[in-house]
Amino acid sequence: MEKKDIPQDTSPLKNMTREVYYVKNSDGKYETGLSAGWVVKNEALENAWEDINEQVRAAKQAVLTGEKSPIYYYFVLQLMDYNVLSGYTGFWKFSIKKHMTSKGFKKLSDQKIEIYAKVFNITVDELKNFNH
Amino acid sequence: MAENYQHIQTAHCENGVVTGLLKHQGLDFMTEPLAFGLGSGLFYIHIPFLKVSGGPAISFRTVPGAIFKRTCKALQIEVVRKKFSNELLAQQFLDEKIAQGIPVGCQVGVFHLSYFPKEYRFHFNAHNIIVYGKENDTYNISDPVMETVTTLTIEELKRVRFAQGVLAPKGHLYYPKSIENFDKKLIQRGIVKGIKRTVNDMLHIPAPIVGISGIRFTANKVKKLRAKLGIKQGGLFLGQIVRMQEEIGTGGGGFRFLYAAFLEEAAEYLQDDRLIPISEQITKAGDLWRSSAVQMAGIYKGRITEQKDFDDAANMLYEIAEVEKTAFKQLEKLKFNS
C-alpha cells in the first residue's frame, strides 16, 4: 500500500485516535502514516454490532416470556461469555446457567443478586424488576 | 514519575510497549518493525470449533506477550514481570515503580477502558499500555495505539488490570531492567534468529491450521460458507476475518506491511539486499489481504451474494497462501553470515 492510498473514512475511532499504517513512500521505502478509518472495516464492525443487537432483542424477548432470567439479558447485553461472568462473580458456570432460568433466578439469595448487580453495574432493583 | 517518558504511537500495542520501554532505557535504535521482527510477531492461525463473537477464531499475530519476551531475550535484556492475586498489592507495586521513575507496561482488558469508543469495547484482555506517572488519584497513561497520552483514575486502572475472562491480566505488569553496555551485534543476531523463527512458524509447524496451511484451511471454509451457513451467517464469518485482519494495531493487511517494513530494516542492519525483493513480496501479500477484505465486505454488506462471490474470496486467500509460501521459502534459503 502506498501512502496516498491510506483510507480516511470516518469511523467509530474519530474522537479517540487515528491509526498507524505502514505504507510505501514515493521512494518505495516504508514509513508510517495515519488513517482516520476504513469503510471496509467499519462495515465489518457495524455488521458485528447489528448481530449483537439482534441477540440482545432476542434475549429481552426470552426474559419477557419467562424463558430466561434478567441475568441472561445483562450477560448478552454486556457481551459476556461464561468465563467472563464466572470470573467477575466467582460462581461456577453451571450455577450461572441455573441463575439464568427464571426458576433458578427466583431462588437466588439477596446476597447473590447483589453480586450480579454489582458486576453488571446496575442496581438490585433494576435486576429484580426487569423493565426494558 | 518518569517525567521524561516520551510517548510513541505505534500500530500495535505490544510492539509499542516494547519499543517505548526499550527506547526509554536508552536503546534509541528501537523501532516498531524491529520489535515485531525480533519478536517474530507475524503468524497465522485459524482455530477450528472455537467461535469469537459468532465468527472464526483467527489470529494474524503470535500469542500475546511473546513479542516482548523474545525481543528482550534476543537483546539480552533482563525483564521483571509480576502478576498479583490481590488488587491492593498490585497497585502498591505499580506506585512504587512509578515513584522510582520507572515506566511500566501493564496488560489490561478493553471492555472497561474508558477512553476506547464503545464500538471497540469487547472483553478482550490482551491490550498493553504504559503507566508512567501518577498525580493525585490519576495515572498518566501512554497507550501506544493513541496519538497522544491519556489518563485513568485509580479505580479505572484497577478495573482494567483485573478484567476477567480469557487471558485475564491478573494485574500483570512488566518492565526491562536498566541496560548497561549494550552490544550492537545482538541486533544482527536477533534479526537472523527472529527471521528463522517466523519462517518456521509460517512453513513448518505440522498442523493444518497454522501458517500457510492455516490460510488454506480458512480458504476451504470460505468456499463452503454459503452452502453451510447461509448468506447472513456466512457474512458474519467473513466480517470476523476482516476485523481480525484490520483490527486496530495491525498496521494494515494483517501485520504483513509491518513485517515487510521489518525486512527492509533488516536489509540495512545485515547489509543484505537479498531481503528487499522478499520484503516486496510480503508487501504484495498485504495488498492482497486488503483486496480480499474488499471482496468480503461486498458479501457481508449484501452487495454480492452468489456462490461465485464466495469462491472469488476463497481464491484470493489461496493466492495469498501461494505468495506467502514463495516469500518464506526464499527467506528460508538465505544463508546469513553472522
Coordinates of C-alpha atoms in Angstrom, one line a residue:
Chain A
M1 CA 0.0 0.0 0.0
E2 CA 1.2 3.5 -0.8
K3 CA 1.0 6.5 1.4
K4 CA -1.5 8.2 -0.8
D5 CA -3.9 5.2 -0.6
I6 CA -4.3 5.4 3.2
P7 CA -8.1 5.4 3.8
Q8 CA -9.5 8.4 5.6
D9 CA -13.1 7.3 6.2
T10 CA -15.0 8.4 9.3
S11 CA -15.0 5.6 11.8
P12 CA -16.0 5.0 15.5
L13 CA -12.4 5.9 16.4
K14 CA -13.0 9.5 15.4
N15 CA -13.0 11.0 18.9
M16 CA -10.2 8.8 20.1
T17 CA -7.3 8.5 17.7
R18 CA -6.1 7.8 14.2
E19 CA -4.3 4.6 13.5
V20 CA -0.8 4.0 12.3
Y21 CA -0.4 2.3 8.9
Y22 CA 2.9 1.0 7.4
V23 CA 3.0 2.3 3.8
K24 CA 5.4 2.9 1.0
N25 CA 6.5 6.5 0.4
S26 CA 7.4 7.9 -3.0
D27 CA 10.9 6.4 -2.8
G28 CA 9.5 3.0 -2.3
K29 CA 10.6 2.8 1.3
Y30 CA 8.4 2.1 4.3
E31 CA 7.2 4.8 6.6
T32 CA 4.2 5.4 8.8
G33 CA 1.0 7.3 8.1
L34 CA -2.2 7.9 10.0
S35 CA -5.6 6.7 9.0
A36 CA -8.9 8.0 10.3
G37 CA -10.6 4.7 9.4
W38 CA -11.5 2.4 6.6
V39 CA -15.1 1.9 5.4
V40 CA -14.5 -1.9 4.8
K41 CA -13.5 -2.3 8.4
N42 CA -16.3 -0.1 9.6
E43 CA -18.8 -2.2 7.8
A44 CA -17.5 -5.4 9.4
L45 CA -17.8 -3.8 12.8
E46 CA -21.3 -2.5 12.1
N47 CA -22.3 -5.9 11.0
A48 CA -21.0 -7.5 14.2
W49 CA -22.9 -4.9 16.2
E50 CA -26.1 -5.5 14.3
D51 CA -25.8 -9.2 15.1
I52 CA -25.2 -8.3 18.8
N53 CA -28.2 -6.0 18.9
E54 CA -30.3 -8.8 17.4
Q55 CA -29.2 -11.2 20.1
V56 CA -30.0 -8.5 22.8
R57 CA -33.5 -8.2 21.4
A58 CA -33.9 -12.0 21.4
A59 CA -32.6 -12.1 25.0
K60 CA -35.1 -9.5 26.1
Q61 CA -37.9 -11.4 24.5
A62 CA -36.8 -14.6 26.3
V63 CA -36.9 -12.8 29.6
L64 CA -40.4 -11.3 28.9
T65 CA -41.8 -14.7 28.1
G66 CA -40.3 -16.2 31.3
E67 CA -37.9 -18.5 29.4
K68 CA -34.8 -16.8 30.8
S69 CA -34.0 -14.6 33.8
P70 CA -32.7 -11.0 33.7
I71 CA -29.2 -12.3 34.4
Y72 CA -29.2 -13.8 30.9
Y73 CA -30.3 -10.5 29.4
Y74 CA -27.4 -8.5 31.0
F75 CA -25.0 -11.3 30.2
V76 CA -25.9 -10.9 26.5
L77 CA -26.1 -7.1 26.7
Q78 CA -22.6 -6.8 28.1
L79 CA -21.1 -9.2 25.6
M80 CA -20.0 -11.6 28.2
D81 CA -19.2 -15.3 27.9
Y82 CA -19.2 -17.8 30.8
N83 CA -15.5 -17.2 31.5
V84 CA -16.1 -13.5 32.0
L85 CA -19.2 -13.7 34.2
S86 CA -17.7 -16.6 36.2
G87 CA -14.5 -14.6 36.7
Y88 CA -16.4 -11.5 37.9
T89 CA -18.9 -13.2 40.1
G90 CA -16.9 -16.1 41.4
F91 CA -19.8 -18.5 40.6
W92 CA -19.4 -21.7 38.6
K93 CA -20.6 -21.9 35.1
F94 CA -23.3 -24.5 36.0
S95 CA -24.6 -22.3 38.8
I96 CA -24.7 -19.3 36.4
K97 CA -26.7 -21.4 33.9
K98 CA -29.2 -22.1 36.6
H99 CA -29.4 -18.5 37.6
M100 CA -30.2 -17.7 34.0
T101 CA -33.5 -19.6 34.2
S102 CA -36.4 -17.7 35.8
K103 CA -36.9 -20.6 38.2
G104 CA -33.3 -20.5 39.3
F105 CA -33.4 -16.7 39.5
K106 CA -36.3 -16.7 41.9
K107 CA -34.4 -18.9 44.3
L108 CA -31.4 -16.6 44.4
S109 CA -30.4 -15.1 47.7
D110 CA -30.3 -11.3 48.0
Q111 CA -26.6 -11.6 48.5
K112 CA -26.0 -13.2 45.2
I113 CA -28.4 -10.8 43.4
E114 CA -26.3 -8.0 44.8
I115 CA -23.1 -9.6 43.4
Y116 CA -24.7 -9.9 40.0
A117 CA -26.0 -6.3 40.1
K118 CA -22.5 -5.0 41.0
V119 CA -20.9 -6.9 38.2
F120 CA -23.5 -5.6 35.7
N121 CA -23.1 -2.1 37.1
I122 CA -26.8 -1.8 37.8
T123 CA -29.0 -1.5 40.9
V124 CA -30.5 -4.6 42.6
D125 CA -33.9 -3.1 41.8
E126 CA -33.1 -2.9 38.1
L127 CA -32.0 -6.5 38.1
K128 CA -35.1 -7.8 40.1
N129 CA -37.7 -5.8 38.3
F130 CA -36.9 -6.3 34.6
N131 CA -38.3 -3.3 32.7
H132 CA -37.0 -2.9 29.2
Chain B
M1 CA 7.1 9.7 37.9
A2 CA 9.1 9.1 34.7
E3 CA 8.6 12.7 33.6
N4 CA 10.9 12.3 30.6
Y5 CA 8.9 9.4 29.2
Q6 CA 8.4 10.0 25.5
H7 CA 5.1 8.8 24.2
I8 CA 5.4 7.0 20.9
Q9 CA 2.4 5.9 18.8
T10 CA 2.7 2.6 17.0
A11 CA 0.3 0.4 15.1
H12 CA 0.3 -2.4 17.6
C13 CA 0.1 -2.1 21.4
E14 CA 2.6 -4.8 22.4
N15 CA 5.2 -3.6 19.8
G16 CA 4.6 -0.1 21.1
V17 CA 5.2 -1.0 24.7
V18 CA 8.4 -2.9 23.8
T19 CA 9.6 0.0 21.6
G20 CA 8.7 2.7 24.2
L21 CA 10.2 1.0 27.2
L22 CA 13.4 0.0 25.5
K23 CA 13.9 3.4 24.0
H24 CA 13.4 4.9 27.5
Q25 CA 16.2 2.6 28.7
G26 CA 18.5 4.2 26.1
L27 CA 18.1 1.9 23.1
D28 CA 17.4 4.7 20.6
F29 CA 17.5 2.4 17.6
M30 CA 14.3 0.6 18.6
T31 CA 11.5 0.9 16.1
E32 CA 8.2 -0.9 15.9
P33 CA 9.1 -3.1 12.9
L34 CA 12.3 -4.1 14.5
A35 CA 10.5 -5.2 17.7
F36 CA 7.9 -7.0 15.6
G37 CA 10.6 -8.9 13.7
L38 CA 12.9 -9.7 16.6
G39 CA 9.8 -11.0 18.4
S40 CA 8.6 -13.0 15.4
G41 CA 5.2 -11.3 15.6
L42 CA 4.0 -12.5 12.3
F43 CA 1.8 -15.6 12.3
Y44 CA -1.4 -17.1 11.1
I45 CA -3.7 -19.5 12.9
H46 CA -7.3 -20.5 12.4
I47 CA -8.6 -22.3 15.5
P48 CA -11.5 -24.6 14.5
F49 CA -14.5 -25.2 16.7
L50 CA -13.8 -22.0 18.6
K51 CA -16.0 -19.1 18.0
V52 CA -15.3 -15.5 18.7
S53 CA -18.4 -13.3 18.6
G54 CA -20.1 -15.7 16.1
G55 CA -17.1 -15.8 13.8
P56 CA -14.0 -17.9 13.4
A57 CA -11.1 -17.6 15.8
I58 CA -8.3 -16.3 13.6
S59 CA -5.1 -14.5 14.5
F60 CA -2.6 -12.8 12.3
R61 CA 0.0 -12.5 15.1
T62 CA 1.7 -14.6 17.6
V63 CA 0.5 -15.1 21.2
P64 CA 0.2 -12.1 23.5
G65 CA 3.4 -11.4 25.5
A66 CA 5.7 -13.3 23.1
I67 CA 7.0 -10.2 21.2
F68 CA 8.1 -8.5 24.5
K69 CA 9.7 -11.7 25.8
R70 CA 11.5 -12.7 22.6
T71 CA 12.8 -9.2 21.8
C72 CA 14.2 -8.7 25.3
K73 CA 15.7 -12.1 25.2
A74 CA 17.4 -11.5 21.8
L75 CA 18.8 -8.3 23.1
Q76 CA 19.9 -9.9 26.4
I77 CA 17.8 -7.5 28.5
E78 CA 16.6 -8.6 31.9
V79 CA 12.9 -8.3 32.4
V80 CA 10.8 -8.0 35.6
R81 CA 7.3 -9.4 35.4
K82 CA 4.7 -9.8 38.0
K83 CA 1.1 -11.0 38.4
F84 CA -1.0 -10.4 41.5
S85 CA -3.8 -12.1 43.3
N86 CA -4.5 -9.0 45.3
E87 CA -5.6 -5.7 43.8
L88 CA -4.1 -3.6 46.5
L89 CA -0.7 -5.2 46.3
A90 CA -0.8 -4.7 42.5
Q91 CA -1.4 -1.0 42.9
Q92 CA 1.3 -0.6 45.6
F93 CA 3.9 -2.3 43.5
L94 CA 3.0 -0.2 40.5
D95 CA 3.1 3.0 42.6
E96 CA 6.4 2.1 44.0
K97 CA 7.9 1.7 40.5
I98 CA 6.4 4.9 39.2
A99 CA 7.8 6.7 42.3
Q100 CA 11.2 5.4 41.3
G101 CA 10.8 6.9 37.8
I102 CA 10.3 3.6 36.1
P103 CA 7.6 3.4 33.3
V104 CA 5.8 0.1 33.5
G105 CA 4.0 -2.0 30.9
C106 CA 0.5 -3.2 32.0
Q107 CA -1.7 -5.8 30.5
V108 CA -5.3 -4.6 30.5
G109 CA -8.8 -5.6 29.3
V110 CA -10.5 -3.2 26.9
F111 CA -14.2 -3.7 27.9
H112 CA -13.9 -1.1 30.7
L113 CA -11.2 1.0 29.1
S114 CA -12.9 4.4 29.4
Y115 CA -11.1 6.2 26.6
F116 CA -12.0 3.5 24.0
P117 CA -15.1 4.1 21.9
K118 CA -18.0 1.8 22.8
E119 CA -17.9 0.0 19.4
Y120 CA -14.4 -1.3 20.2
R121 CA -15.1 -2.4 23.8
F122 CA -15.2 -6.2 23.8
H123 CA -14.0 -8.5 26.6
F124 CA -10.5 -8.6 25.0
N125 CA -7.9 -8.9 27.7
A126 CA -4.5 -8.6 26.0
H127 CA -4.2 -4.9 25.4
N128 CA -1.0 -3.3 26.6
I129 CA -0.4 0.2 27.9
I130 CA 2.4 2.0 29.7
V131 CA 1.8 3.7 33.0
Y132 CA 4.5 6.4 33.5
G133 CA 3.2 8.7 36.2
K134 CA 0.7 9.4 38.9
E135 CA -0.8 12.7 40.0
N136 CA -3.2 12.6 43.0
D137 CA -5.8 10.0 42.0
T138 CA -4.9 9.9 38.3
Y139 CA -2.4 7.8 36.4
N140 CA -0.6 9.1 33.4
I141 CA -1.0 6.6 30.6
S142 CA 0.8 6.1 27.3
D143 CA -1.4 3.9 25.2
P144 CA 0.7 3.1 22.1
V145 CA -2.2 2.9 19.7
M146 CA -3.2 6.5 20.7
E147 CA -1.9 9.7 19.1
T148 CA -1.4 11.4 22.5
V149 CA -1.0 10.4 26.1
T150 CA -4.1 10.0 28.3
T151 CA -5.1 9.3 31.9
L152 CA -7.0 6.8 34.0
T153 CA -8.3 7.1 37.6
I154 CA -7.1 4.7 40.3
E155 CA -10.5 2.9 40.0
E156 CA -10.4 2.8 36.2
L157 CA -6.9 1.3 36.1
K158 CA -7.7 -1.2 38.8
R159 CA -10.8 -2.4 36.8
V160 CA -8.9 -3.0 33.6
R161 CA -5.9 -4.6 35.2
F162 CA -8.2 -7.0 36.9
A163 CA -10.6 -7.6 34.0
Q164 CA -12.0 -11.2 33.9
G165 CA -12.4 -13.8 31.2
V166 CA -10.0 -15.5 28.8
L167 CA -6.4 -14.2 29.2
A168 CA -7.4 -12.3 32.4
P169 CA -4.5 -10.0 33.1
K170 CA -4.4 -10.6 36.9
G171 CA -2.6 -7.2 37.3
H172 CA 0.2 -8.4 35.0
L173 CA 2.9 -5.8 34.7
Y174 CA 6.4 -5.9 33.3
Y175 CA 9.4 -3.7 32.5
P176 CA 13.0 -4.1 31.4
K177 CA 15.8 -3.6 34.0
S178 CA 18.2 -0.8 33.3
I179 CA 20.6 -1.6 30.5
E180 CA 24.3 -1.2 30.6
N181 CA 26.9 -1.7 27.9
F182 CA 24.6 -2.8 25.1
D183 CA 26.3 -4.8 22.4
K184 CA 25.1 -3.8 19.0
K185 CA 26.0 -7.2 17.5
L186 CA 23.0 -8.6 19.3
I187 CA 20.7 -6.8 16.9
Q188 CA 22.0 -8.6 13.8
R189 CA 22.0 -11.9 15.6
G190 CA 18.5 -11.3 16.9
I191 CA 17.2 -10.4 13.4
V192 CA 18.5 -13.6 11.9
K193 CA 17.0 -15.7 14.8
G194 CA 13.7 -13.8 14.5
I195 CA 13.5 -14.4 10.8
K196 CA 14.2 -18.1 11.2
R197 CA 11.5 -18.5 13.8
T198 CA 8.9 -16.7 11.6
V199 CA 9.9 -18.9 8.6
N200 CA 9.4 -22.0 10.8
D201 CA 6.1 -20.7 12.1
M202 CA 4.7 -20.0 8.7
L203 CA 6.1 -23.1 6.8
H204 CA 6.9 -25.9 9.1
I205 CA 4.5 -26.2 12.1
P206 CA 2.9 -29.6 11.5
A207 CA -0.7 -28.5 11.9
P208 CA -3.1 -27.8 9.1
I209 CA -4.5 -24.7 10.8
V210 CA -1.2 -22.8 11.2
G211 CA 0.9 -20.7 8.9
I212 CA 0.4 -21.1 5.1
S213 CA -1.7 -24.2 5.6
G214 CA -3.8 -22.3 8.0
I215 CA -4.6 -19.7 5.3
R216 CA -5.6 -22.5 3.0
F217 CA -7.7 -24.0 5.8
T218 CA -9.6 -20.7 6.0
A219 CA -10.0 -20.5 2.3
N220 CA -11.6 -24.0 2.2
K221 CA -14.1 -22.9 4.9
V222 CA -14.9 -19.7 2.9
K223 CA -15.7 -21.8 -0.1
K224 CA -18.3 -23.8 1.8
L225 CA -19.8 -20.9 3.8
R226 CA -22.7 -20.1 1.6
A227 CA -24.0 -23.7 1.5
K228 CA -23.2 -24.4 5.1
L229 CA -24.2 -21.2 7.0
G230 CA -26.2 -19.2 4.5
I231 CA -25.5 -15.7 3.3
K232 CA -26.1 -13.9 6.6
Q233 CA -24.1 -16.1 8.9
G234 CA -21.5 -16.6 6.2
G235 CA -21.2 -12.8 6.0
L236 CA -20.6 -12.6 9.7
F237 CA -17.9 -15.2 9.4
L238 CA -16.2 -13.1 6.7
G239 CA -16.6 -9.9 8.7
Q240 CA -14.8 -11.6 11.6
I241 CA -11.8 -12.4 9.3
V242 CA -11.7 -8.8 8.2
R243 CA -11.9 -7.5 11.7
M244 CA -9.0 -9.6 12.9
Q245 CA -7.0 -8.6 9.8
E246 CA -7.6 -4.9 10.0
E247 CA -8.2 -4.5 13.8
I248 CA -6.5 -1.5 15.4
G249 CA -2.9 -2.3 15.6
T250 CA -2.2 -4.4 12.5
G251 CA -0.6 -1.6 10.6
G252 CA -3.0 -2.8 7.8
G253 CA -3.1 -6.0 5.9
G254 CA -2.9 -8.3 8.9
F255 CA 0.6 -7.2 10.0
R256 CA 2.0 -8.0 6.6
F257 CA 3.1 -4.4 5.9
L258 CA 4.7 -4.2 9.3
Y259 CA 6.7 -7.4 8.5
A260 CA 7.7 -6.1 5.1
A261 CA 8.9 -2.9 6.9
F262 CA 10.9 -5.1 9.3
L263 CA 12.6 -6.9 6.4
E264 CA 13.5 -3.6 4.8
E265 CA 15.2 -2.6 8.1
A266 CA 16.8 -6.0 8.4
A267 CA 18.4 -5.5 4.9
E268 CA 20.0 -2.3 6.3
Y269 CA 21.3 -4.0 9.5
L270 CA 22.6 -7.1 7.8
Q271 CA 23.8 -5.1 4.7
D272 CA 22.0 -7.7 2.7
D273 CA 20.0 -6.5 -0.4
R274 CA 18.6 -10.0 -1.0
L275 CA 15.9 -9.2 1.7
I276 CA 14.5 -6.3 -0.4
P277 CA 12.6 -8.4 -3.0
I278 CA 11.3 -10.6 -0.3
S279 CA 10.0 -7.6 1.6
E280 CA 8.3 -6.6 -1.7
Q281 CA 6.5 -9.9 -1.8
I282 CA 5.3 -9.6 1.7
T283 CA 4.0 -6.1 0.8
K284 CA 2.2 -7.8 -2.1
A285 CA 0.7 -10.3 0.3
G286 CA -0.5 -7.3 2.5
D287 CA -2.1 -5.7 -0.6
L288 CA -3.8 -9.0 -1.4
W289 CA -5.2 -9.3 2.1
R290 CA -6.6 -5.8 1.7
S291 CA -8.3 -6.7 -1.6
S292 CA -9.7 -9.9 -0.1
A293 CA -11.2 -7.7 2.6
V294 CA -12.9 -5.5 0.0
Q295 CA -14.3 -8.6 -1.6
M296 CA -15.6 -10.0 1.7
A297 CA -17.1 -6.6 2.6
G298 CA -19.1 -6.9 -0.7
I299 CA -20.6 -10.1 0.7
Y300 CA -21.3 -9.1 4.3
K301 CA -22.9 -5.9 3.2
G302 CA -25.1 -7.9 0.8
R303 CA -23.9 -6.3 -2.4
I304 CA -22.7 -9.6 -3.9
T305 CA -24.1 -12.9 -2.6
E306 CA -23.6 -15.6 -5.3
Q307 CA -21.6 -18.7 -4.7
K308 CA -19.2 -17.3 -7.3
D309 CA -18.5 -14.4 -5.0
F310 CA -17.6 -16.7 -2.1
D311 CA -15.4 -18.6 -4.5
D312 CA -13.6 -15.4 -5.5
A313 CA -13.0 -14.6 -1.9
A314 CA -11.6 -18.1 -1.3
N315 CA -9.4 -17.9 -4.4
M316 CA -7.9 -14.7 -3.2
L317 CA -6.9 -16.5 0.0
Y318 CA -5.4 -19.3 -2.0
E319 CA -3.4 -16.8 -3.9
I320 CA -2.2 -15.1 -0.7
A321 CA -1.1 -18.5 0.6
E322 CA 1.0 -19.0 -2.6
V323 CA 2.6 -15.6 -2.4
E324 CA 3.5 -16.0 1.3
K325 CA 4.7 -19.5 0.7
T326 CA 7.1 -18.4 -2.0
A327 CA 8.3 -15.5 0.0
F328 CA 9.1 -17.5 3.1
K329 CA 10.7 -20.3 1.2
Q330 CA 13.1 -17.8 -0.3
L331 CA 13.7 -16.3 3.1
E332 CA 14.5 -19.8 4.4
K333 CA 17.1 -20.4 1.7
L334 CA 19.1 -17.3 2.6
K335 CA 22.3 -18.0 4.4
F336 CA 23.4 -15.2 6.7
N337 CA 26.9 -14.7 7.8
S338 CA 26.5 -13.7 11.4

